[in-house]
Amino acid sequence: MAKRLFSDALRMLWPLLFAIAVSYSISQWWPLVAVLAVLLGWQVWQKWRLARWLERGQLLAPPHGGGLWEDYYTRLMHLFRYEQRAQQELSQMLERIRNTADTLDEGIILLSPDLSLTYYNRAACDLLGLVAMDKGERLTNLVRHPELHAYIEEQNFEESLLIAATWKKMMLRIKVTSLAQEGLLLRVEDVSTVHKLESLRRDFVANVSHELKTPITVFKGSLELLLDQPLSQSPQYLQLLEHMQQQSERMESLVGNLLLLAKLEGQKAPIKETVSINALCEKLQTTFADKAQAKEQQLEWDIADALSLHGVPDEIESALSNLIDNAINYTPVKGLIKISCSKNLSELIFTVQDNGKGIDEMHLPHLTERFYRVERSRGRESGATGLGLAIVKHVMQRHKGRLTIHSQLGQGSRFSCIFPL
Ligand code: ADP
């Protein structure tokens, strides 16, 4: 480029020098003015040709410029060709991505920040009944489903949304990812089969549990009768019968918990009412006093005044008592258990903290899974079912709240139920 510039400058210098010499020899300026005018005119002409070439479209062969202008034209041509190739590749790639997205069973939808449709694949059209012309329309105007509207408006996408699509007689699971400035990405999946199997499993567990309830009650009653018989005063019999009684109690609580879980999973939350947390805590104090005393544990209650919640009383009671029961079960003799409840502007926080043996970090993510127990073998003799925290989690979900667990091995654990107000 520098070489070209130098040779261009030299090319213009010769006529100039010649014009200066002629002007000097004849003592007149017009030869110099004429050469300057020609040089200037040539530059203007080249610029005009460049502008015309650009106007006509970059893909026509560039005009011959001569000197540096030739260089400009060639470089511009390369740039244009490069850009055109990049654009072609980009649109081919987009087309490929679109075609691939159309083969997916999962519906993919891109919404702009104002919730209008910017992209959706074929499965999204099938599942939500969208058509090509819907592009640019607001999704909430096209899919009239109150739960979907509320879910998108709340902007809390931690949990996916399960809706019954009445237009297709399907169960759809919708997962939303927020793309910040870019809007929202929705993934829609047909989960009708899984849902059907889930409800079959739920019904089966609920039915079996229900059927087992009566025989267990009869069995327990018979055992109590046997324990009162003189025959059972023999140490061998007594030990056997007490063991049977312990196991029948475990079976009873297992069946009760399974039934409760099936109810929590399957049914819609019954109509909520105002639940006095103070009254509930008083009841729990009485319920657990003996159990804690038997282990010489200290229960410390710190409940703020006038606390109430909008919820299902039985479910809330079951969640809170599970936490207290666990604290008593997993804290050694003479341990300290602090139970507190307070509220701030938006939440009511119920916390059970113990100074028991704590839980290893690796177990924390699994504690709310059914039948998960940290010490698998301990459950059988202690009567633990491994369903307590699963019940708490479901109750919290039904109350749009959350369960938080903090624990340190050897230090103790803190379980909190956080209810939105
Ligand atoms: P379980 O009937 O076994 O108590 P849960 O679902 O209530 O079932 O609890 C699951 C597991 O979490 C328990 O088996 C126990 O290992 C652990 N766990 C629960 N609460 C505590 C606690 N306060 N301290 C230590 N471990 C706990």
Tab-separated table of C-alpha atoms and ligand atoms in Angstrom:
chain	number	residue	atom	x	y	z
A	1	MET	CA	0.000	0.000	0.000
A	2	ALA	CA	2.837	2.426	0.957
A	3	LYS	CA	4.659	1.528	-2.274
A	4	ARG	CA	1.485	2.203	-4.279
A	5	LEU	CA	1.031	5.529	-2.502
A	6	PHE	CA	4.611	6.525	-3.311
A	7	SER	CA	4.359	5.594	-6.993
A	8	ASP	CA	0.984	7.432	-7.219
A	9	ALA	CA	2.538	10.554	-5.683
A	10	LEU	CA	5.476	10.320	-8.145
A	11	ARG	CA	3.059	9.938	-11.054
A	12	MET	CA	1.346	13.189	-10.043
A	13	LEU	CA	4.650	14.940	-9.319
A	14	TRP	CA	6.064	14.747	-12.891
A	15	PRO	CA	3.230	16.652	-14.630
A	16	LEU	CA	3.312	19.159	-11.754
A	17	LEU	CA	7.051	19.734	-12.082
A	18	PHE	CA	6.668	19.994	-15.845
A	19	ALA	CA	3.823	22.547	-15.475
A	20	ILE	CA	5.874	24.581	-12.951
A	21	ALA	CA	8.846	24.601	-15.343
A	22	VAL	CA	6.707	25.674	-18.345
A	23	SER	CA	4.915	28.333	-16.224
A	24	TYR	CA	8.261	29.640	-15.047
A	25	SER	CA	9.780	29.725	-18.527
A	26	ILE	CA	6.860	31.618	-20.102
A	27	SER	CA	6.209	33.612	-16.902
A	28	GLN	CA	2.533	32.634	-16.893
A	29	TRP	CA	0.501	30.508	-14.441
A	30	TRP	CA	-2.072	28.921	-16.747
A	31	PRO	CA	-0.034	25.712	-17.567
A	32	LEU	CA	0.235	24.992	-13.809
A	33	VAL	CA	-3.442	25.809	-13.196
A	34	ALA	CA	-4.419	23.573	-16.145
A	35	VAL	CA	-2.380	20.597	-14.834
A	36	LEU	CA	-3.791	21.091	-11.304
A	37	ALA	CA	-7.323	21.222	-12.731
A	38	VAL	CA	-6.738	17.971	-14.679
A	39	LEU	CA	-5.333	16.188	-11.590
A	40	LEU	CA	-8.218	17.394	-9.400
A	41	GLY	CA	-10.779	16.527	-12.046
A	42	TRP	CA	-9.388	12.975	-12.281
A	43	GLN	CA	-9.749	12.462	-8.530
A	44	VAL	CA	-13.321	13.805	-8.578
A	45	TRP	CA	-14.165	11.527	-11.515
A	46	GLN	CA	-12.817	8.470	-9.653
A	47	LYS	CA	-14.917	9.355	-6.609
A	48	TRP	CA	-17.993	9.714	-8.777
A	49	ARG	CA	-17.328	6.270	-10.353
A	50	LEU	CA	-16.911	4.742	-6.874
A	51	ALA	CA	-20.187	6.271	-5.682
A	52	ARG	CA	-21.977	5.016	-8.815
A	53	TRP	CA	-20.505	1.536	-8.431
A	54	LEU	CA	-21.616	1.369	-4.823
A	55	GLU	CA	-25.087	2.638	-5.740
A	56	ARG	CA	-25.575	0.060	-8.485
A	57	GLY	CA	-24.807	-2.863	-6.216
A	58	GLN	CA	-21.586	-4.218	-4.935
A	59	LEU	CA	-21.556	-7.375	-6.974
A	60	LEU	CA	-20.966	-5.781	-10.390
A	61	ALA	CA	-17.330	-5.907	-11.476
A	62	PRO	CA	-15.556	-2.802	-10.152
A	63	PRO	CA	-14.441	-0.102	-12.620
A	64	HIS	CA	-10.755	0.178	-13.441
A	65	GLY	CA	-9.326	2.962	-11.365
A	66	GLY	CA	-5.626	3.006	-11.869
A	67	GLY	CA	-3.174	3.604	-9.057
A	68	LEU	CA	-4.474	3.659	-5.530
A	69	TRP	CA	-8.067	3.683	-6.758
A	70	GLU	CA	-7.538	0.252	-8.300
A	71	ASP	CA	-6.430	-0.937	-4.862
A	72	TYR	CA	-9.505	0.538	-3.182
A	73	TYR	CA	-11.820	-1.139	-5.660
A	74	THR	CA	-10.158	-4.540	-5.279
A	75	ARG	CA	-10.191	-4.394	-1.486
A	76	LEU	CA	-13.804	-3.258	-1.388
A	77	MET	CA	-14.745	-6.063	-3.767
A	78	HIS	CA	-13.060	-8.599	-1.472
A	79	LEU	CA	-14.876	-7.190	1.531
A	80	PHE	CA	-18.248	-7.325	-0.228
A	81	ARG	CA	-17.675	-10.897	-1.359
A	82	TYR	CA	-16.581	-11.934	2.148
A	83	GLU	CA	-19.646	-10.313	3.683
A	84	GLN	CA	-21.940	-11.924	1.151
A	85	ARG	CA	-20.439	-15.347	1.797
A	86	ALA	CA	-20.804	-14.841	5.586
A	87	GLN	CA	-24.436	-13.816	5.121
A	88	GLN	CA	-25.125	-16.829	2.942
A	89	GLU	CA	-23.497	-19.162	5.465
A	90	LEU	CA	-25.448	-17.547	8.278
A	91	SER	CA	-28.774	-17.903	6.533
A	92	GLN	CA	-27.951	-21.512	5.559
A	93	MET	CA	-27.071	-22.239	9.178
A	94	LEU	CA	-30.299	-20.581	10.362
A	95	GLU	CA	-32.248	-22.670	7.900
A	96	ARG	CA	-30.533	-25.829	9.141
A	97	ILE	CA	-31.267	-24.888	12.784
A	98	ARG	CA	-34.899	-24.176	11.880
A	99	ASN	CA	-35.226	-27.503	10.058
A	100	THR	CA	-33.631	-29.350	12.975
A	101	ALA	CA	-35.876	-27.568	15.492
A	102	ASP	CA	-38.871	-28.614	13.375
A	103	THR	CA	-37.951	-32.273	13.792
A	104	LEU	CA	-38.027	-32.019	17.610
A	105	ASP	CA	-40.951	-33.404	19.583
A	106	GLU	CA	-40.517	-30.594	22.083
A	107	GLY	CA	-42.138	-27.271	21.252
A	108	ILE	CA	-39.662	-24.368	21.223
A	109	ILE	CA	-40.948	-20.815	21.469
A	110	LEU	CA	-39.037	-17.555	21.643
A	111	LEU	CA	-40.886	-14.589	23.103
A	112	SER	CA	-39.699	-11.000	22.939
A	113	PRO	CA	-39.688	-9.019	26.225
A	114	ASP	CA	-43.251	-7.833	25.459
A	115	LEU	CA	-44.260	-11.524	25.182
A	116	SER	CA	-44.860	-11.474	21.438
A	117	LEU	CA	-43.874	-14.519	19.376
A	118	THR	CA	-40.571	-14.159	17.569
A	119	TYR	CA	-39.952	-17.827	16.743
A	120	TYR	CA	-41.716	-21.157	17.243
A	121	ASN	CA	-41.117	-24.597	15.772
A	122	ARG	CA	-43.541	-27.096	14.286
A	123	ALA	CA	-44.103	-28.991	17.561
A	124	ALA	CA	-45.041	-25.702	19.276
A	125	CYS	CA	-47.670	-25.160	16.553
A	126	ASP	CA	-49.042	-28.681	17.094
A	127	LEU	CA	-49.075	-28.524	20.882
A	128	LEU	CA	-50.357	-24.990	21.358
A	129	GLY	CA	-52.377	-24.611	18.174
A	130	LEU	CA	-50.220	-21.796	16.737
A	131	VAL	CA	-50.134	-20.981	13.029
A	132	ALA	CA	-47.549	-19.218	10.866
A	133	MET	CA	-49.530	-15.966	10.891
A	134	ASP	CA	-49.310	-15.704	14.682
A	135	LYS	CA	-45.766	-14.370	14.550
A	136	GLY	CA	-45.577	-11.028	16.334
A	137	GLU	CA	-48.758	-11.671	18.342
A	138	ARG	CA	-48.690	-11.907	22.139
A	139	LEU	CA	-48.651	-15.553	23.263
A	140	THR	CA	-51.073	-14.820	26.088
A	141	ASN	CA	-53.618	-13.547	23.536
A	142	LEU	CA	-53.348	-16.730	21.500
A	143	VAL	CA	-53.189	-19.388	24.219
A	144	ARG	CA	-55.982	-18.599	26.612
A	145	HIS	CA	-55.011	-20.498	29.728
A	146	PRO	CA	-55.264	-18.659	33.087
A	147	GLU	CA	-52.541	-20.778	34.734
A	148	LEU	CA	-50.086	-20.067	31.905
A	149	HIS	CA	-50.894	-16.338	32.072
A	150	ALA	CA	-50.346	-16.241	35.848
A	151	TYR	CA	-47.131	-18.257	35.547
A	152	ILE	CA	-45.623	-15.950	32.925
A	153	GLU	CA	-46.746	-12.838	34.791
A	154	GLU	CA	-45.242	-14.031	38.094
A	155	GLN	CA	-41.855	-14.448	36.395
A	156	ASN	CA	-40.864	-17.215	38.800
A	157	PHE	CA	-39.632	-19.984	36.557
A	158	GLU	CA	-37.804	-22.173	39.101
A	159	GLU	CA	-40.438	-24.896	38.774
A	160	SER	CA	-41.909	-25.965	35.452
A	161	LEU	CA	-45.641	-25.561	34.812
A	162	LEU	CA	-47.978	-28.470	34.194
A	163	ILE	CA	-51.187	-27.576	32.386
A	164	ALA	CA	-54.090	-29.524	30.990
A	165	ALA	CA	-54.423	-28.475	27.360
A	166	THR	CA	-58.150	-28.823	26.869
A	167	TRP	CA	-57.812	-28.068	23.137
A	168	LYS	CA	-55.735	-31.244	22.651
A	169	LYS	CA	-56.762	-33.350	25.656
A	170	MET	CA	-53.129	-33.437	26.706
A	171	MET	CA	-50.990	-32.660	29.700
A	172	LEU	CA	-48.270	-30.199	28.788
A	173	ARG	CA	-45.164	-29.371	30.777
A	174	ILE	CA	-43.847	-25.887	30.109
A	175	LYS	CA	-40.328	-24.898	31.119
A	176	VAL	CA	-39.333	-21.265	30.795
A	177	THR	CA	-35.840	-19.801	30.677
A	178	SER	CA	-35.438	-16.069	30.969
A	179	LEU	CA	-33.016	-14.697	28.373
A	180	ALA	CA	-32.745	-11.295	30.107
A	181	GLN	CA	-33.005	-8.553	27.430
A	182	GLU	CA	-33.816	-11.108	24.739
A	183	GLY	CA	-37.123	-12.198	26.294
A	184	LEU	CA	-38.173	-15.752	27.174
A	185	LEU	CA	-37.475	-19.228	25.853
A	186	LEU	CA	-40.358	-21.675	26.356
A	187	ARG	CA	-40.033	-25.442	25.984
A	188	VAL	CA	-43.329	-27.270	25.714
A	189	GLU	CA	-43.485	-31.017	26.187
A	190	ASP	CA	-46.364	-33.470	25.903
A	191	VAL	CA	-46.260	-35.412	29.188
A	192	SER	CA	-49.684	-37.064	28.893
A	193	THR	CA	-48.278	-40.618	29.010
A	194	VAL	CA	-45.963	-39.930	31.951
A	195	HIS	CA	-48.800	-38.117	33.696
A	196	LYS	CA	-51.153	-41.028	33.138
A	197	LEU	CA	-48.588	-43.494	34.483
A	198	GLU	CA	-47.907	-41.195	37.448
A	199	SER	CA	-51.573	-40.992	38.306
A	200	LEU	CA	-51.900	-44.803	37.918
A	201	ARG	CA	-48.970	-45.229	40.314
A	202	ARG	CA	-50.478	-42.692	42.722
A	203	ASP	CA	-53.875	-44.357	42.633
A	204	PHE	CA	-52.300	-47.783	43.075
A	205	VAL	CA	-50.269	-46.665	46.113
A	206	ALA	CA	-53.290	-44.855	47.569
A	207	ASN	CA	-55.563	-47.883	47.045
A	208	VAL	CA	-53.089	-50.384	48.474
A	209	SER	CA	-52.414	-48.105	51.460
A	210	HIS	CA	-56.122	-47.668	52.002
A	211	GLU	CA	-56.722	-51.420	51.843
A	212	LEU	CA	-53.863	-52.049	54.287
A	213	LYS	CA	-55.223	-49.620	56.854
A	214	THR	CA	-57.948	-51.887	58.241
A	215	PRO	CA	-55.861	-55.099	58.559
A	216	ILE	CA	-53.104	-53.127	60.296
A	217	THR	CA	-55.579	-51.631	62.772
A	218	VAL	CA	-56.970	-55.131	63.503
A	219	PHE	CA	-53.461	-56.536	63.807
A	220	LYS	CA	-52.444	-53.735	66.227
A	221	GLY	CA	-55.557	-54.194	68.330
A	222	SER	CA	-54.983	-57.955	68.521
A	223	LEU	CA	-51.398	-57.412	69.603
A	224	GLU	CA	-52.530	-55.098	72.400
A	225	LEU	CA	-54.953	-57.776	73.555
A	226	LEU	CA	-52.240	-60.412	73.456
A	227	LEU	CA	-49.900	-58.180	75.449
A	228	ASP	CA	-52.496	-58.089	78.214
A	229	GLN	CA	-52.710	-61.911	78.353
A	230	PRO	CA	-50.906	-63.757	81.191
A	231	LEU	CA	-49.111	-65.950	78.611
A	232	SER	CA	-47.254	-62.944	77.282
A	233	GLN	CA	-45.675	-62.248	80.657
A	234	SER	CA	-42.961	-64.717	79.726
A	235	PRO	CA	-39.926	-62.617	78.692
A	236	GLN	CA	-39.549	-64.399	75.361
A	237	TYR	CA	-43.160	-63.812	74.331
A	238	LEU	CA	-43.096	-60.273	75.652
A	239	GLN	CA	-40.048	-59.397	73.557
A	240	LEU	CA	-41.594	-60.943	70.472
A	241	LEU	CA	-44.916	-59.178	70.938
A	242	GLU	CA	-43.274	-55.819	71.636
A	243	HIS	CA	-41.212	-56.178	68.481
A	244	MET	CA	-44.364	-56.975	66.515
A	245	GLN	CA	-46.087	-53.968	68.036
A	246	GLN	CA	-43.185	-51.690	67.109
A	247	GLN	CA	-43.260	-52.919	63.509
A	248	SER	CA	-47.040	-52.610	63.271
A	249	GLU	CA	-46.765	-48.996	64.402
A	250	ARG	CA	-44.145	-48.385	61.759
A	251	MET	CA	-46.394	-49.984	59.149
A	252	GLU	CA	-49.296	-47.814	60.300
A	253	SER	CA	-47.293	-44.624	60.001
A	254	LEU	CA	-45.896	-45.728	56.620
A	255	VAL	CA	-49.382	-46.357	55.263
A	256	GLY	CA	-50.634	-43.070	56.740
A	257	ASN	CA	-47.748	-41.139	55.169
A	258	LEU	CA	-48.195	-42.841	51.801
A	259	LEU	CA	-51.883	-41.931	51.807
A	260	LEU	CA	-51.084	-38.349	52.765
A	261	LEU	CA	-48.445	-38.075	50.023
A	262	ALA	CA	-50.833	-39.473	47.421
A	263	LYS	CA	-53.400	-36.893	48.528
A	264	LEU	CA	-50.878	-34.042	48.409
A	265	GLU	CA	-49.680	-35.034	44.941
A	266	GLY	CA	-52.948	-35.894	43.355
A	267	GLN	CA	-55.587	-33.496	44.530
A	268	LYS	CA	-55.798	-29.784	44.034
A	269	ALA	CA	-55.258	-27.898	47.295
A	270	PRO	CA	-58.607	-27.648	49.124
A	271	ILE	CA	-60.008	-24.209	49.822
A	272	LYS	CA	-57.553	-22.357	51.992
A	273	GLU	CA	-58.523	-20.684	55.217
A	274	THR	CA	-56.880	-18.492	57.818
A	275	VAL	CA	-54.697	-20.650	60.050
A	276	SER	CA	-53.600	-19.257	63.407
A	277	ILE	CA	-49.965	-20.227	63.756
A	278	ASN	CA	-50.000	-19.315	67.470
A	279	ALA	CA	-52.851	-21.740	68.150
A	280	LEU	CA	-51.151	-24.413	66.054
A	281	CYS	CA	-47.855	-23.966	67.934
A	282	GLU	CA	-49.655	-24.301	71.270
A	283	LYS	CA	-51.117	-27.596	70.051
A	284	LEU	CA	-47.694	-28.796	68.858
A	285	GLN	CA	-46.144	-27.849	72.225
A	286	THR	CA	-48.571	-30.204	73.955
A	287	THR	CA	-48.135	-32.944	71.328
A	288	PHE	CA	-44.351	-33.105	71.525
A	289	ALA	CA	-43.744	-32.268	75.193
A	290	ASP	CA	-43.785	-35.922	76.362
A	291	LYS	CA	-41.669	-37.215	73.497
A	292	ALA	CA	-38.974	-34.588	74.146
A	293	GLN	CA	-39.132	-35.162	77.886
A	294	ALA	CA	-38.570	-38.881	77.395
A	295	LYS	CA	-35.216	-37.979	75.833
A	296	GLU	CA	-34.594	-35.207	78.386
A	297	GLN	CA	-34.449	-32.733	75.522
A	298	GLN	CA	-35.110	-29.050	75.949
A	299	LEU	CA	-37.690	-27.572	73.555
A	300	GLU	CA	-37.320	-23.781	73.318
A	301	TRP	CA	-40.273	-22.012	71.693
A	302	ASP	CA	-40.002	-18.471	70.358
A	303	ILE	CA	-43.218	-17.622	68.531
A	304	ALA	CA	-44.038	-14.005	67.638
A	305	ASP	CA	-47.522	-12.692	68.440
A	306	ALA	CA	-50.518	-12.725	66.121
A	307	LEU	CA	-49.125	-14.940	63.371
A	308	SER	CA	-51.508	-16.341	60.818
A	309	LEU	CA	-51.380	-17.848	57.361
A	310	HIS	CA	-53.706	-18.440	54.463
A	311	GLY	CA	-53.533	-22.190	53.944
A	312	VAL	CA	-54.785	-25.697	54.627
A	313	PRO	CA	-54.639	-26.271	58.423
A	314	ASP	CA	-54.047	-30.058	58.332
A	315	GLU	CA	-51.315	-29.785	55.755
A	316	ILE	CA	-49.483	-27.004	57.607
A	317	GLU	CA	-49.741	-28.946	60.864
A	318	SER	CA	-48.389	-32.059	59.212
A	319	ALA	CA	-45.388	-30.162	57.744
A	320	LEU	CA	-44.465	-28.409	60.982
A	321	SER	CA	-44.894	-31.517	63.134
A	322	ASN	CA	-42.694	-33.535	60.772
A	323	LEU	CA	-39.851	-31.067	61.312
A	324	ILE	CA	-40.226	-31.108	65.111
A	325	ASP	CA	-40.569	-34.890	65.168
A	326	ASN	CA	-37.371	-35.252	63.113
A	327	ALA	CA	-35.495	-32.840	65.377
A	328	ILE	CA	-36.479	-34.909	68.431
A	329	ASN	CA	-35.679	-38.200	66.672
A	330	TYR	CA	-32.268	-37.145	65.371
A	331	THR	CA	-31.036	-35.169	68.377
A	332	PRO	CA	-29.411	-37.180	71.146
A	333	VAL	CA	-30.554	-37.287	74.754
A	334	LYS	CA	-30.352	-33.913	76.593
A	335	GLY	CA	-30.167	-32.043	73.285
A	336	LEU	CA	-31.518	-28.550	72.658
A	337	ILE	CA	-34.211	-27.870	70.028
A	338	LYS	CA	-35.194	-24.289	69.220
A	339	ILE	CA	-38.490	-23.707	67.454
A	340	SER	CA	-39.171	-20.200	66.251
A	341	CYS	CA	-41.680	-18.448	64.063
A	342	SER	CA	-41.700	-14.852	62.883
A	343	LYS	CA	-42.713	-12.841	59.864
A	344	ASN	CA	-41.393	-9.998	57.770
A	345	LEU	CA	-43.223	-7.943	55.163
A	346	SER	CA	-43.685	-10.762	52.705
A	347	GLU	CA	-42.951	-14.061	54.440
A	348	LEU	CA	-43.703	-16.148	57.492
A	349	ILE	CA	-40.694	-18.204	58.587
A	350	PHE	CA	-41.041	-21.278	60.786
A	351	THR	CA	-37.681	-22.696	61.890
A	352	VAL	CA	-36.671	-25.810	63.798
A	353	GLN	CA	-33.044	-25.844	64.864
A	354	ASP	CA	-31.349	-28.642	66.770
A	355	ASN	CA	-27.882	-29.356	68.080
A	356	GLY	CA	-28.008	-32.986	66.993
A	357	LYS	CA	-25.489	-34.838	64.888
A	358	GLY	CA	-26.220	-32.919	61.706
A	359	ILE	CA	-26.256	-34.210	58.135
A	360	ASP	CA	-23.390	-34.582	55.680
A	361	GLU	CA	-23.586	-32.073	52.818
A	362	MET	CA	-23.787	-34.861	50.211
A	363	HIS	CA	-27.181	-35.957	51.570
A	364	LEU	CA	-28.830	-32.523	51.626
A	365	PRO	CA	-30.112	-32.455	48.011
A	366	HIS	CA	-31.772	-35.884	48.464
A	367	LEU	CA	-33.469	-35.438	51.832
A	368	THR	CA	-36.854	-34.569	50.336
A	369	GLU	CA	-36.878	-37.640	48.087
A	370	ARG	CA	-39.271	-40.400	49.152
A	371	PHE	CA	-37.764	-43.119	51.304
A	372	TYR	CA	-34.398	-41.347	51.481
A	373	ARG	CA	-32.738	-41.882	54.822
A	374	VAL	CA	-29.215	-40.881	55.745
A	375	GLU	CA	-28.738	-43.991	57.851
A	376	ARG	CA	-30.664	-46.624	55.974
A	377	SER	CA	-30.494	-49.264	58.685
A	378	ARG	CA	-31.664	-46.973	61.505
A	379	GLY	CA	-35.097	-46.486	60.033
A	380	ARG	CA	-36.306	-49.973	60.676
A	381	GLU	CA	-35.947	-49.924	64.435
A	382	SER	CA	-36.743	-46.228	64.945
A	383	GLY	CA	-39.999	-46.308	62.989
A	384	ALA	CA	-38.765	-43.760	60.459
A	385	THR	CA	-40.388	-44.027	57.044
A	386	GLY	CA	-38.264	-41.672	54.975
A	387	LEU	CA	-41.427	-39.876	53.823
A	388	GLY	CA	-41.568	-36.988	56.326
A	389	LEU	CA	-39.524	-34.422	54.395
A	390	ALA	CA	-41.168	-35.431	51.092
A	391	ILE	CA	-44.483	-34.517	52.735
A	392	VAL	CA	-43.047	-31.192	53.968
A	393	LYS	CA	-41.797	-30.387	50.469
A	394	HIS	CA	-45.190	-31.105	48.893
A	395	VAL	CA	-47.040	-29.064	51.493
A	396	MET	CA	-44.680	-26.140	50.875
A	397	GLN	CA	-45.189	-26.423	47.113
A	398	ARG	CA	-48.955	-26.375	47.572
A	399	HIS	CA	-48.603	-23.218	49.655
A	400	LYS	CA	-46.204	-21.654	47.136
A	401	GLY	CA	-43.563	-21.643	49.855
A	402	ARG	CA	-40.202	-23.338	50.199
A	403	LEU	CA	-38.254	-25.549	52.572
A	404	THR	CA	-34.655	-24.597	53.321
A	405	ILE	CA	-32.197	-26.954	55.001
A	406	HIS	CA	-28.898	-26.005	56.608
A	407	SER	CA	-26.864	-28.606	58.408
A	408	GLN	CA	-23.352	-29.267	59.536
A	409	LEU	CA	-22.081	-32.631	60.547
A	410	GLY	CA	-21.533	-32.731	64.306
A	411	GLN	CA	-23.108	-29.281	64.804
A	412	GLY	CA	-26.825	-29.715	64.174
A	413	SER	CA	-29.448	-28.842	61.587
A	414	ARG	CA	-31.819	-26.007	60.790
A	415	PHE	CA	-34.980	-26.627	58.773
A	416	SER	CA	-37.143	-23.647	57.765
A	417	CYS	CA	-40.562	-23.535	56.166
A	418	ILE	CA	-40.941	-20.192	54.413
A	419	PHE	CA	-44.528	-19.307	53.504
A	420	PRO	CA	-45.364	-16.304	51.332
A	421	LEU	CA	-47.822	-13.951	52.993
B	1	ADP	P1	-37.633	-40.174	58.330
B	1	ADP	O1	-38.937	-40.822	58.483
B	1	ADP	O2	-36.518	-41.132	58.026
B	1	ADP	O3	-37.328	-39.241	59.438
B	1	ADP	P2	-37.661	-37.822	56.692
B	1	ADP	O4	-38.040	-37.650	55.281
B	1	ADP	O5	-38.381	-37.018	57.697
B	1	ADP	O6	-37.779	-39.357	56.976
B	1	ADP	O7	-36.123	-37.513	56.836
B	1	ADP	C1	-35.197	-38.039	55.891
B	1	ADP	C2	-33.837	-38.212	56.516
B	1	ADP	O8	-33.283	-36.930	56.819
B	1	ADP	C3	-33.865	-38.912	57.849
B	1	ADP	O9	-33.815	-40.311	57.660
B	1	ADP	C4	-32.635	-38.405	58.551
B	1	ADP	O10	-31.529	-39.168	58.147
B	1	ADP	C5	-32.486	-37.004	57.978
B	1	ADP	N1	-32.965	-35.971	58.921
B	1	ADP	C6	-34.145	-35.347	58.924
B	1	ADP	N2	-34.225	-34.427	59.893
B	1	ADP	C7	-33.036	-34.467	60.538
B	1	ADP	C8	-32.472	-33.734	61.639
B	1	ADP	N3	-33.157	-32.807	62.296
B	1	ADP	N4	-31.193	-34.047	62.003
B	1	ADP	C9	-30.486	-34.987	61.365
B	1	ADP	N5	-30.966	-35.700	60.310
B	1	ADP	C10	-32.211	-35.442	59.896
